[in-house]
Short mmCIF file of C-alpha atoms in Angstrom, two decimals:
data_model
loop_
_atom_site.label_atom_id
_atom_site.label_comp_id
_atom_site.label_asym_id
_atom_site.label_seq_id
_atom_site.Cartn_x
_atom_site.Cartn_y
_atom_site.Cartn_z
CA MET A 30 0.00 0.00 0.00
CA GLY A 31 0.96 3.65 0.10
CA MET A 32 1.07 6.44 -2.40
CA LYS A 33 3.47 6.87 -5.24
CA TRP A 34 4.30 10.36 -6.40
CA ARG A 35 4.76 11.12 -10.08
CA HIS A 36 7.07 13.96 -10.91
CA TRP A 37 7.87 16.43 -13.69
CA ALA A 38 9.69 19.73 -14.07
CA LEU A 39 7.21 22.57 -13.68
CA PRO A 40 8.46 26.07 -14.46
CA VAL A 41 6.13 28.71 -13.05
CA ALA A 42 5.04 32.30 -13.43
CA PRO A 43 4.66 34.90 -10.67
CA LEU A 44 1.32 35.64 -9.13
CA ALA A 45 -0.09 39.01 -8.12
CA LEU A 46 -2.57 41.34 -6.53
CA ALA A 47 -4.44 42.30 -3.27
CA LEU A 48 -5.14 41.01 0.26
CA LEU A 49 -8.16 40.07 2.32
CA ALA A 50 -7.42 38.97 5.87
CA ALA A 51 -10.56 36.88 5.94
CA THR A 52 -9.61 34.55 8.72
CA GLY A 53 -8.10 37.13 11.04
CA CYS A 54 -5.19 34.78 11.74
CA GLU A 55 -2.01 36.85 11.57
CA SER A 56 1.40 35.64 12.72
CA THR A 57 4.98 36.83 12.71
CA PRO A 58 7.01 35.35 9.85
CA GLY A 59 9.83 33.20 11.17
CA ALA A 60 8.51 33.08 14.72
CA PRO A 61 9.04 29.89 16.75
CA ALA A 62 6.34 27.28 16.46
CA GLU A 63 3.44 28.00 18.75
CA PRO A 64 0.44 25.72 18.30
CA THR A 65 -2.66 27.61 17.26
CA LEU A 66 -6.08 26.43 16.23
CA GLY A 67 -8.29 28.27 13.78
CA THR A 68 -11.32 28.50 16.04
CA SER A 69 -10.23 26.89 19.31
CA THR A 70 -9.10 28.56 22.49
CA SER A 71 -6.80 25.75 23.65
CA VAL A 72 -4.34 23.34 22.16
CA ALA A 73 -3.17 19.88 23.08
CA ARG A 74 0.08 20.47 24.98
CA VAL A 75 -0.32 17.19 26.78
CA CYS A 76 3.24 15.83 26.45
CA ALA A 77 4.81 18.60 28.52
CA LYS A 78 1.94 18.74 31.01
CA PRO A 79 0.29 15.32 31.33
CA ALA A 80 -2.73 15.07 33.59
CA ASN A 81 -2.29 13.20 36.84
CA GLY A 82 -4.27 10.07 37.58
CA PRO A 83 -5.92 9.17 40.89
CA ALA A 84 -3.57 9.18 43.87
CA LYS A 85 -5.53 6.41 45.55
CA ALA A 86 -7.32 3.30 44.37
CA SER A 87 -11.07 3.60 44.10
CA ALA A 88 -13.35 1.25 46.00
CA GLY A 89 -13.21 -2.22 44.46
CA ALA A 90 -10.16 -1.52 42.31
CA VAL A 91 -7.33 -4.06 42.18
CA THR A 92 -4.01 -2.51 43.16
CA VAL A 93 -0.99 -3.37 41.01
CA ASP A 94 2.47 -3.31 42.62
CA PRO A 95 5.46 -2.13 40.56
CA ALA A 96 7.82 -4.11 42.80
CA VAL A 97 6.34 -7.39 41.53
CA VAL A 98 7.44 -8.18 37.98
CA GLY A 99 4.46 -9.33 35.93
CA ASP A 100 1.90 -8.28 38.54
CA LEU A 101 -0.29 -6.45 36.04
CA ALA A 102 -0.61 -9.36 33.61
CA ALA A 103 -1.09 -11.91 36.41
CA LYS A 104 -3.82 -9.93 38.19
CA THR A 105 -5.58 -9.27 34.88
CA LYS A 106 -5.63 -13.00 34.20
CA SER A 107 -6.99 -13.89 37.62
CA SER A 108 -9.66 -11.16 37.77
CA PRO A 109 -13.09 -11.17 36.12
CA PRO A 110 -14.20 -8.89 33.27
CA ASN A 111 -15.09 -5.28 34.10
CA THR A 112 -12.37 -5.05 36.74
CA THR A 113 -10.65 -1.73 37.43
CA PHE A 114 -6.90 -1.88 38.03
CA TRP A 115 -4.98 0.91 39.75
CA LEU A 116 -1.25 0.97 39.05
CA ARG A 117 0.79 2.37 41.92
CA PRO A 118 3.42 5.04 41.26
CA GLY A 119 6.64 3.59 39.88
CA THR A 120 7.89 1.55 36.94
CA HIS A 121 5.86 -1.58 36.24
CA LYS A 122 7.43 -4.44 34.32
CA LEU A 123 6.14 -7.51 32.52
CA GLU A 124 7.85 -10.87 32.53
CA SER A 125 10.89 -10.94 30.25
CA ASP A 126 9.30 -13.11 27.54
CA ARG A 127 8.62 -10.95 24.50
CA TYR A 128 4.98 -12.12 24.42
CA ALA A 129 4.26 -11.43 28.09
CA GLN A 130 1.75 -8.67 27.28
CA VAL A 131 -1.35 -7.94 29.30
CA ILE A 132 -4.50 -9.57 27.86
CA PRO A 133 -7.44 -7.52 29.17
CA LYS A 134 -10.94 -8.87 29.64
CA GLU A 135 -14.03 -7.11 28.39
CA GLY A 136 -14.74 -3.85 30.17
CA ASN A 137 -11.47 -3.73 32.11
CA SER A 138 -10.05 -0.36 33.11
CA TYR A 139 -6.39 0.45 33.80
CA LEU A 140 -5.70 3.65 35.72
CA GLY A 141 -2.22 4.92 36.45
CA ALA A 142 -1.39 6.76 39.63
CA PRO A 143 0.83 9.82 39.28
CA GLY A 144 4.18 8.54 38.03
CA ALA A 145 2.92 5.10 36.96
CA VAL A 146 4.88 3.76 33.98
CA LEU A 147 4.59 0.44 32.16
CA ASP A 148 8.03 -0.16 30.65
CA GLY A 149 8.78 -2.88 28.09
CA ARG A 150 12.54 -2.49 28.73
CA LYS A 151 13.16 -3.26 25.04
CA LYS A 152 12.29 -6.86 25.88
CA ASN A 153 8.52 -7.07 25.42
CA GLN A 154 6.90 -6.53 22.03
CA TYR A 155 3.44 -5.52 23.19
CA ALA A 156 1.88 -3.90 26.25
CA PHE A 157 -1.85 -4.63 25.82
CA GLY A 158 -3.30 -7.16 23.35
CA GLY A 159 -6.20 -9.51 22.82
CA THR A 160 -9.69 -9.03 21.44
CA ALA A 161 -11.64 -7.92 24.52
CA ARG A 162 -13.94 -4.99 23.88
CA ASP A 163 -14.48 -1.74 25.75
CA VAL A 164 -11.15 -1.57 27.56
CA THR A 165 -10.09 1.75 29.11
CA ILE A 166 -6.51 2.93 29.68
CA GLN A 167 -6.07 6.23 31.51
CA TYR A 168 -3.24 8.25 33.09
CA LEU A 169 -0.62 5.63 32.25
CA THR A 170 2.73 5.99 30.50
CA VAL A 171 3.60 3.09 28.19
CA GLN A 172 7.13 3.04 26.84
CA GLY A 173 10.08 0.94 25.77
CA PHE A 174 8.23 -1.79 23.83
CA VAL A 175 9.59 -3.24 20.60
CA ALA A 176 6.68 -4.05 18.30
CA PRO A 177 7.61 -5.16 14.78
CA PRO A 178 6.92 -2.85 11.85
CA ASP A 179 3.21 -2.21 11.14
CA GLU A 180 2.25 -3.65 14.55
CA GLY A 181 1.28 -1.73 17.66
CA VAL A 182 2.07 -1.74 21.37
CA VAL A 183 -1.28 -0.73 22.89
CA ASN A 184 -4.40 -2.51 21.59
CA HIS A 185 -2.14 -4.68 19.48
CA ASP A 186 -5.04 -6.74 18.08
CA SER A 187 -7.25 -3.75 17.17
CA ALA A 188 -10.07 -4.68 19.55
CA ASP A 189 -13.20 -2.53 19.45
CA GLY A 190 -14.48 0.13 21.78
CA TRP A 191 -11.23 0.98 23.58
CA VAL A 192 -10.79 4.33 25.30
CA ILE A 193 -7.28 5.76 25.57
CA GLU A 194 -7.35 8.93 27.64
CA HIS A 195 -4.70 11.03 29.38
CA ALA A 196 -2.12 8.41 28.41
CA THR A 197 1.48 8.85 27.30
CA ILE A 198 2.57 6.29 24.71
CA GLN A 199 6.17 6.99 23.84
CA TYR A 200 9.52 5.69 22.61
CA ASN A 201 8.25 2.36 21.36
CA SER A 202 9.13 0.57 18.13
CA GLY A 203 6.42 0.06 15.53
CA ALA A 204 3.19 1.93 16.27
CA GLY A 205 2.50 3.22 19.74
CA LEU A 206 -1.17 2.39 19.34
CA MET A 207 -3.46 0.40 17.06
CA ALA A 208 -7.14 1.18 16.59
CA GLY A 209 -10.40 -0.72 16.59
CA ALA A 210 -13.94 0.29 15.78
CA ARG A 211 -15.50 2.93 18.06
CA GLN A 212 -12.12 3.66 19.59
CA ARG A 213 -11.62 7.01 21.31
CA VAL A 214 -8.17 8.47 21.82
CA SER A 215 -8.20 11.75 23.70
CA ALA A 216 -5.92 14.08 25.65
CA SER A 217 -2.98 11.71 25.15
CA CYS A 218 0.65 12.08 24.15
CA LEU A 219 1.80 9.90 21.25
CA ARG A 220 5.50 10.72 21.13
CA GLY A 221 8.69 9.44 19.58
CA ASN A 222 7.42 6.06 18.42
CA GLY A 223 9.52 4.27 15.84
CA GLN A 224 6.95 4.09 13.05
CA TYR A 225 3.55 5.62 13.83
CA GLY A 226 1.99 7.33 16.80
CA MET A 227 -1.11 5.33 15.85
CA ASN A 228 -1.78 2.83 13.08
CA ALA A 229 -5.54 2.78 12.48
CA TYR A 230 -5.81 -0.55 10.74
CA LYS A 231 -8.05 -3.53 11.39
CA GLY A 232 -7.47 -6.38 8.99
CA THR A 233 -10.27 -8.61 10.29
CA GLY A 234 -13.28 -6.36 9.90
CA PRO A 235 -14.59 -2.81 9.61
CA LEU A 236 -13.00 0.03 11.51
CA SER A 237 -15.66 2.67 12.06
CA GLY A 238 -16.53 5.40 14.52
CA LEU A 239 -12.96 6.46 15.35
CA VAL A 240 -12.44 9.61 17.44
CA VAL A 241 -9.02 11.22 17.89
CA GLU A 242 -9.38 14.37 19.95
CA GLY A 243 -7.12 16.72 21.86
CA ASN A 244 -3.92 14.72 21.53
CA GLU A 245 -0.32 15.75 20.97
CA ILE A 246 1.21 13.63 18.22
CA VAL A 247 4.89 14.43 17.94
CA ALA A 248 8.24 13.13 16.68
CA ASN A 249 6.95 9.79 15.42
CA ASN A 250 8.65 7.67 12.76
CA SER A 251 11.86 8.08 14.71
CA ASP A 252 13.19 4.94 12.97
CA ASP A 253 12.79 6.61 9.55
CA TRP A 254 11.02 3.75 7.80
CA GLU A 255 10.84 5.44 4.40
CA ARG A 256 14.64 5.40 4.34
CA ARG A 257 14.78 1.78 5.46
CA ARG A 258 12.05 0.71 3.00
CA PRO A 259 12.05 3.26 0.19
CA GLY A 260 8.56 3.90 -1.13
CA CYS A 261 6.85 1.82 1.56
CA GLY A 262 4.24 4.49 2.35
CA CYS A 263 4.39 3.30 5.96
CA THR A 264 5.09 6.31 8.15
CA GLY A 265 3.62 9.36 9.82
CA GLY A 266 2.09 10.72 12.96
CA ILE A 267 -1.07 8.68 12.30
CA LYS A 268 -1.84 6.36 9.38
CA PHE A 269 -5.45 5.42 8.60
CA TRP A 270 -6.39 2.41 6.50
CA ALA A 271 -9.98 1.61 5.46
CA VAL A 272 -11.55 3.64 8.26
CA ASN A 273 -15.23 4.39 7.72
CA GLY A 274 -16.12 7.39 9.85
CA ALA A 275 -13.48 9.33 11.79
CA ASP A 276 -13.42 12.59 13.71
CA ILE A 277 -9.91 14.04 14.04
CA ARG A 278 -10.20 17.25 15.99
CA GLY A 279 -8.30 19.55 18.30
CA ASN A 280 -4.97 17.73 18.00
CA TRP A 281 -1.47 19.18 17.84
CA VAL A 282 0.33 17.13 15.19
CA HIS A 283 3.89 18.35 14.87
CA ASP A 284 7.51 17.53 14.16
CA ASN A 285 6.81 14.06 12.83
CA ARG A 286 9.25 12.55 10.37
CA GLY A 287 7.22 12.19 7.19
CA PRO A 288 3.56 13.27 7.03
CA GLY A 289 1.48 14.36 9.99
CA LEU A 290 -1.81 12.62 9.09
CA TRP A 291 -2.11 10.10 6.26
CA ALA A 292 -5.36 8.43 5.21
CA ASP A 293 -4.47 5.71 2.74
CA THR A 294 -6.79 3.34 0.82
CA ASN A 295 -10.59 3.34 1.03
CA ASN A 296 -11.09 5.62 3.98
CA ASN A 297 -14.44 7.42 4.05
CA ASP A 298 -16.35 10.05 5.99
CA PHE A 299 -13.56 11.94 7.76
CA ARG A 300 -13.88 15.22 9.61
CA ILE A 301 -10.49 16.79 10.20
CA GLU A 302 -11.06 20.03 12.06
CA ASN A 303 -9.57 22.47 14.57
CA ASN A 304 -6.15 20.83 14.50
CA ALA A 305 -2.73 22.45 14.52
CA LEU A 306 -0.55 20.65 11.96
CA GLU A 307 2.93 22.08 12.24
CA ALA A 308 6.54 21.44 11.27
CA ASN A 309 6.09 17.91 9.99
CA ASP A 310 8.91 16.87 7.68
CA GLY A 311 6.44 15.86 4.97
CA ALA A 312 2.88 16.83 4.16
CA ALA A 313 0.60 17.96 6.95
CA LEU A 314 -2.18 15.81 5.46
CA ILE A 315 -2.36 13.16 2.76
CA TYR A 316 -5.78 11.85 1.71
CA GLU A 317 -5.18 9.01 -0.73
CA THR A 318 -7.53 6.71 -2.66
CA SER A 319 -10.26 7.67 -0.22
CA TYR A 320 -13.65 9.36 -0.12
CA ASN A 321 -15.87 12.08 1.38
CA ALA A 322 -14.18 14.36 3.91
CA VAL A 323 -14.49 17.74 5.57
CA ILE A 324 -11.18 19.49 6.30
CA ARG A 325 -11.85 22.76 8.08
CA ASN A 326 -10.62 25.28 10.66
CA ASN A 327 -7.10 23.84 10.81
CA THR A 328 -3.91 25.83 11.29
CA ILE A 329 -1.25 24.34 9.00
CA ARG A 330 2.22 25.87 9.32
CA ARG A 331 5.81 25.12 8.29
CA ASN A 332 5.15 21.63 6.96
CA ASN A 333 6.96 19.75 4.19
CA TRP A 334 10.20 21.71 4.48
CA VAL A 335 12.38 18.61 4.67
CA GLU A 336 10.76 16.43 2.01
CA GLY A 337 9.87 19.27 -0.34
CA ARG A 338 13.42 20.60 -0.20
CA LYS A 339 14.91 17.11 -0.61
CA TYR A 340 13.17 16.54 -3.91
CA ALA A 341 13.81 20.06 -5.12
CA ASP A 342 17.52 19.61 -4.43
CA ARG A 343 17.41 16.52 -6.65
CA GLY A 344 15.92 18.59 -9.45
CA ASP A 345 12.47 17.04 -9.06
CA ASN A 346 9.93 19.80 -9.63
CA PHE A 347 6.68 17.93 -8.89
CA PRO A 348 4.39 20.13 -6.73
CA PHE A 349 4.93 18.27 -3.47
CA ALA A 350 2.06 19.54 -1.39
CA THR A 351 1.31 20.29 2.22
CA VAL A 352 -2.26 19.10 1.68
CA TYR A 353 -2.12 16.33 -0.91
CA LEU A 354 -5.19 14.63 -2.34
CA SER A 355 -4.27 11.62 -4.44
CA GLU A 356 -7.08 9.79 -6.26
CA SER A 357 -9.54 10.95 -3.61
CA GLY A 358 -12.84 12.71 -3.90
CA GLY A 359 -16.50 12.98 -3.06
CA GLU A 360 -18.73 10.06 -3.99
CA PRO A 361 -22.49 10.40 -3.37
CA ARG A 362 -23.03 6.66 -3.72
CA ILE A 363 -20.96 5.98 -0.60
CA ARG A 364 -22.80 6.88 2.58
CA ALA A 365 -21.16 9.63 4.62
CA ARG A 366 -21.89 12.94 6.33
CA THR A 367 -20.84 14.71 3.13
CA ASP A 368 -20.76 13.71 -0.52
CA LYS A 369 -17.67 15.72 -1.43
CA ILE A 370 -14.30 16.71 -0.09
CA GLU A 371 -14.61 20.22 1.31
CA ILE A 372 -11.51 22.14 2.40
CA TYR A 373 -12.37 25.46 3.98
CA GLN A 374 -11.53 28.05 6.65
CA ASN A 375 -8.02 26.71 7.07
CA VAL A 376 -4.87 28.81 7.45
CA LEU A 377 -1.86 27.50 5.53
CA GLU A 378 1.20 29.53 6.38
CA ASN A 379 4.79 29.15 5.21
CA ASN A 380 4.57 25.56 4.11
CA TRP A 381 6.40 24.06 1.16
CA SER A 382 3.62 24.50 -1.43
CA GLY A 383 -0.11 24.41 -0.83
CA ILE A 384 -2.77 21.99 -2.08
CA THR A 385 -2.25 19.49 -4.88
CA LEU A 386 -5.13 17.54 -6.39
CA TRP A 387 -3.60 14.64 -8.28
CA GLU A 388 -4.81 11.59 -10.12
CA ASN A 389 -2.52 8.89 -11.44
CA ALA A 390 -4.04 7.76 -14.72
CA ASP A 391 -2.31 4.39 -14.42
CA ARG A 392 -3.62 3.63 -10.93
CA PHE A 393 -6.88 1.72 -10.97
CA CYS A 394 -8.23 -1.63 -9.82
CA ASN A 395 -6.23 -4.56 -11.16
CA SER A 396 -3.51 -2.35 -12.59
CA PRO A 397 0.10 -3.22 -11.76
CA ALA A 398 0.52 0.49 -11.01
CA ASN A 399 -1.93 0.27 -8.10
CA THR A 400 0.37 0.40 -5.08
CA SER A 401 -2.53 -0.65 -2.83
CA SER A 402 -2.09 -4.14 -4.20
CA GLY A 403 -5.23 -6.26 -4.31
CA ASP A 404 -7.53 -3.43 -3.27
CA CYS A 405 -10.29 -2.04 -5.43
CA THR A 406 -12.56 0.96 -5.07
CA LEU A 407 -15.48 0.91 -2.66
CA LEU A 408 -17.74 0.71 -5.72
CA VAL A 409 -16.25 -2.56 -7.00
CA ARG A 410 -15.43 -5.06 -4.29
CA ASP A 411 -14.18 -7.77 -6.65
CA THR A 412 -10.90 -6.54 -8.10
CA ASP A 413 -10.90 -9.23 -10.80
CA ARG A 414 -13.94 -7.64 -12.46
CA CYS A 415 -11.76 -4.70 -13.50
CA ALA A 416 -10.20 -6.43 -16.49
CA GLN A 417 -10.61 -6.57 -20.22
CA PRO A 418 -13.02 -6.30 -21.87
CA ALA A 419 -15.55 -5.27 -19.18
CA ILE A 420 -13.45 -2.43 -17.73
CA ALA A 421 -13.72 -0.50 -20.98
CA THR A 422 -17.52 -0.12 -20.68
CA ALA A 423 -19.99 1.22 -18.14
CA PRO A 424 -20.27 0.92 -15.22
CA LEU A 425 -16.79 -0.49 -14.61
CA TYR A 426 -15.08 2.13 -16.75
CA ALA A 427 -16.02 4.72 -14.14
CA ASP A 428 -16.14 2.57 -11.02
CA CYS A 429 -12.77 0.80 -11.31
CA ARG A 430 -10.86 4.07 -10.92
CA TRP A 431 -10.38 6.11 -7.77
CA LYS A 432 -11.23 9.67 -8.77
CA THR A 433 -10.12 13.05 -7.54
CA GLN A 434 -13.53 14.64 -7.91
CA ARG A 435 -16.01 16.95 -6.17
CA VAL A 436 -13.28 18.76 -4.23
CA ASP A 437 -14.34 22.22 -3.01
CA ILE A 438 -11.52 24.48 -1.73
CA HIS A 439 -12.79 27.79 -0.40
CA HIS A 440 -12.40 30.52 2.23
CA ASN A 441 -8.87 29.46 3.13
CA ARG A 442 -5.91 31.74 3.76
CA PHE A 443 -2.65 30.82 2.00
CA VAL A 444 0.46 32.71 3.14
CA LEU A 445 3.98 32.21 1.77
CA ASP A 446 7.10 34.14 2.71
CA THR A 447 9.92 32.48 0.78
CA SER A 448 12.52 34.03 3.10
CA VAL A 449 10.94 32.11 6.00
CA VAL A 450 10.68 28.84 4.12
CA GLY A 451 14.16 29.37 2.71
CA CYS A 452 13.39 28.28 -0.82
CA THR A 453 15.04 29.58 -3.96
CA VAL A 454 13.04 27.23 -6.22
CA LYS A 455 9.29 27.46 -6.65
CA CYS A 456 7.73 26.32 -3.38
CA GLY A 457 4.32 28.01 -3.54
CA ARG A 458 2.20 26.02 -5.95
CA MET A 459 -1.42 25.00 -6.22
CA ALA A 460 -1.88 22.10 -8.59
CA LEU A 461 -4.69 20.24 -10.36
CA LEU A 462 -3.17 17.60 -12.60
CA ALA A 463 -2.74 14.06 -13.81
CA ASN A 464 -0.21 12.15 -15.85
CA TYR A 465 -0.47 10.83 -19.38
CA GLY A 466 -1.95 7.34 -19.22
CA THR A 467 0.37 4.66 -20.60
CA TYR A 468 0.34 1.63 -18.29
CA PRO A 469 -0.50 -1.19 -18.38
CA GLU A 470 -0.69 -1.91 -22.09
CA TRP A 471 -4.42 -2.66 -21.85
CA THR A 472 -5.31 0.48 -19.88
CA PRO A 473 -8.77 1.86 -20.68
CA TYR A 474 -7.53 5.35 -19.63
CA PRO A 475 -4.79 6.14 -22.16
CA GLY A 476 -3.39 9.52 -23.02
CA GLU A 477 -5.04 12.66 -21.66
CA ARG A 478 -8.38 11.17 -20.62
CA VAL A 479 -7.76 11.39 -16.88
CA ALA A 480 -6.04 14.78 -17.13
CA GLU A 481 -9.06 16.14 -18.99
CA ALA A 482 -11.42 14.63 -16.43
CA ILE A 483 -9.69 15.89 -13.28
CA THR A 484 -9.26 19.38 -14.71
CA HIS A 485 -12.60 19.98 -16.42
CA LYS A 486 -15.16 17.28 -15.70
CA GLN A 487 -14.92 16.22 -12.05
CA GLN A 488 -16.14 19.34 -10.24
CA ASN A 489 -12.85 20.32 -8.61
CA ARG A 490 -13.01 23.97 -7.62
CA TRP A 491 -11.02 26.67 -5.81
CA HIS A 492 -12.91 29.88 -4.92
CA ASP A 493 -13.10 32.74 -2.39
CA ASN A 494 -9.63 32.17 -0.97
CA VAL A 495 -7.00 34.65 0.23
CA TYR A 496 -3.45 34.43 -1.15
CA VAL A 497 -0.43 36.25 0.23
CA GLY A 498 2.93 35.76 -1.46
CA PRO A 499 4.24 34.40 -4.79
CA TRP A 500 1.70 31.66 -5.49
CA THR A 501 1.67 29.91 -8.86
CA PHE A 502 -0.53 27.29 -10.51
CA VAL A 503 -0.35 24.09 -12.52
CA ALA A 504 -3.35 22.52 -14.27
CA HIS A 505 -4.18 19.52 -16.45
CA ASP A 506 -0.63 18.27 -16.95
CA PRO A 507 2.87 19.33 -15.93
CA SER A 508 3.48 21.31 -19.10
CA ARG A 509 0.68 23.75 -18.33
CA MET A 510 2.16 26.36 -16.03
CA LEU A 511 -0.36 29.10 -15.38
CA ASP A 512 -0.22 32.64 -14.14
CA LEU A 513 -3.07 34.03 -12.09
CA GLY A 514 -5.01 35.30 -15.08
CA GLN A 515 -4.82 32.00 -16.89
CA TRP A 516 -5.85 30.13 -13.72
CA GLN A 517 -8.92 32.32 -13.34
CA ARG A 518 -9.99 32.53 -17.00
CA THR A 519 -11.60 29.96 -19.26
CA PRO A 520 -11.07 27.05 -19.55
CA TYR A 521 -9.92 26.61 -15.92
CA GLN A 522 -12.06 29.23 -14.18
CA GLN A 523 -10.49 28.69 -10.77
CA ASP A 524 -10.38 30.97 -7.72
CA ALA A 525 -13.38 33.15 -8.55
CA GLY A 526 -13.84 35.62 -5.74
CA SER A 527 -10.34 35.10 -4.38
CA THR A 528 -7.94 37.92 -3.49
CA PHE A 529 -4.19 38.14 -3.94
CA GLN A 530 -1.28 40.08 -2.48
CA PRO A 531 2.12 39.50 -4.08
CA GLN A 532 4.29 39.65 -0.95
CA ALA A 533 3.78 38.65 2.65
CA GLY A 534 3.73 41.74 4.85
CA GLY A 535 3.07 44.00 1.84
#
């Protein structure tokens, strides 16, 4: 799985004209990162100031002693479902066997006293596993576990209905946390984990009703998996796979190696709102081969400096974006709270480039170019149906391809000061494009068909935005570099009602 970029050299032309401070979100260029949310009054600074758990055990709770190695797993095993466990202050340890993890029973709760830490000591792979539903973990630090790649330390088996609240999950290998259906992760610190802060993936069934709220998600992918497995598409602050219904709100997602948030392969019905997405090495947000989302009221600053600059230094001039939609769009036939992708009332400030809407003409069900191997669109469950000759006719001609369609980008503020970003190449682009279809040999989408569709026929629209700085535009294909007038005039007719100021601070 995972996205594949396609790249071309894109010379650009300067952009002009006047300012409208529609969002009222001003900041000092070059100032240190301070988390800010478009419409919120607070931000998730939970890593530096974690909340304290109960200083005493509640009535009926089972007390867990840090002096007894394996006490937590043993008492969990010997206690009935719906038991509350209170972990005393101190460092709790499991037995030394790498599979000595705690296996909760349904309805169990685990509460850490102030200073309670569950430490895997680089010996244990997992902290909490099993399939029991409705488990709660609060006020507990979980660290030092060595999960393999793509596996997680807490809720290793993606059980449903877990609540992770006021927890610190840090310095583990693999993913700090997995996700199940109806999982709620709130007010927690997901920090410094080797691959992901959270890997929202459930291979055995649907993953729906996910809530991620008020967390600090920082410095994950510390093991730099894209370097170890080039092109794996397996990193970020949080990765979402086939999640149907997610609310991602009020989080501070910052300083992750790679992207901040990455929804990859048949996700649907996301609301991403009131987050601060800052200083991630790659894109703030990637929404890939997925459907139906609202992205609003986010503050998105200083993202993509590392990865954007890396490719520019190699001479690769693809518009690497801070918000990157790849083969993703609105689909009314798939049930969700919206039938489009709407991106509005966000502030994007001093990132490496802006928003790219991209569609790979060679990526469709049953194509060797589909990096989500074996997966098909949500409209065609049986991948094998997307083959000659049926794929060349309706309905499969339309339904076998993930489409970047029905994307509405409006009332955002885009600010770029190239002296802050430190770019001498073009790093302020908006893009709406596809490649020339060539592969495989039997492709039903050859030539410019997809480029024509994404640009003119799939209801992708920018309007009523505010631009500050030297923004430029690419449309249809990489050879079409547009100035502002061309972008706004026929045949593209983008950014009606938008305002432009050539220089930040002008």
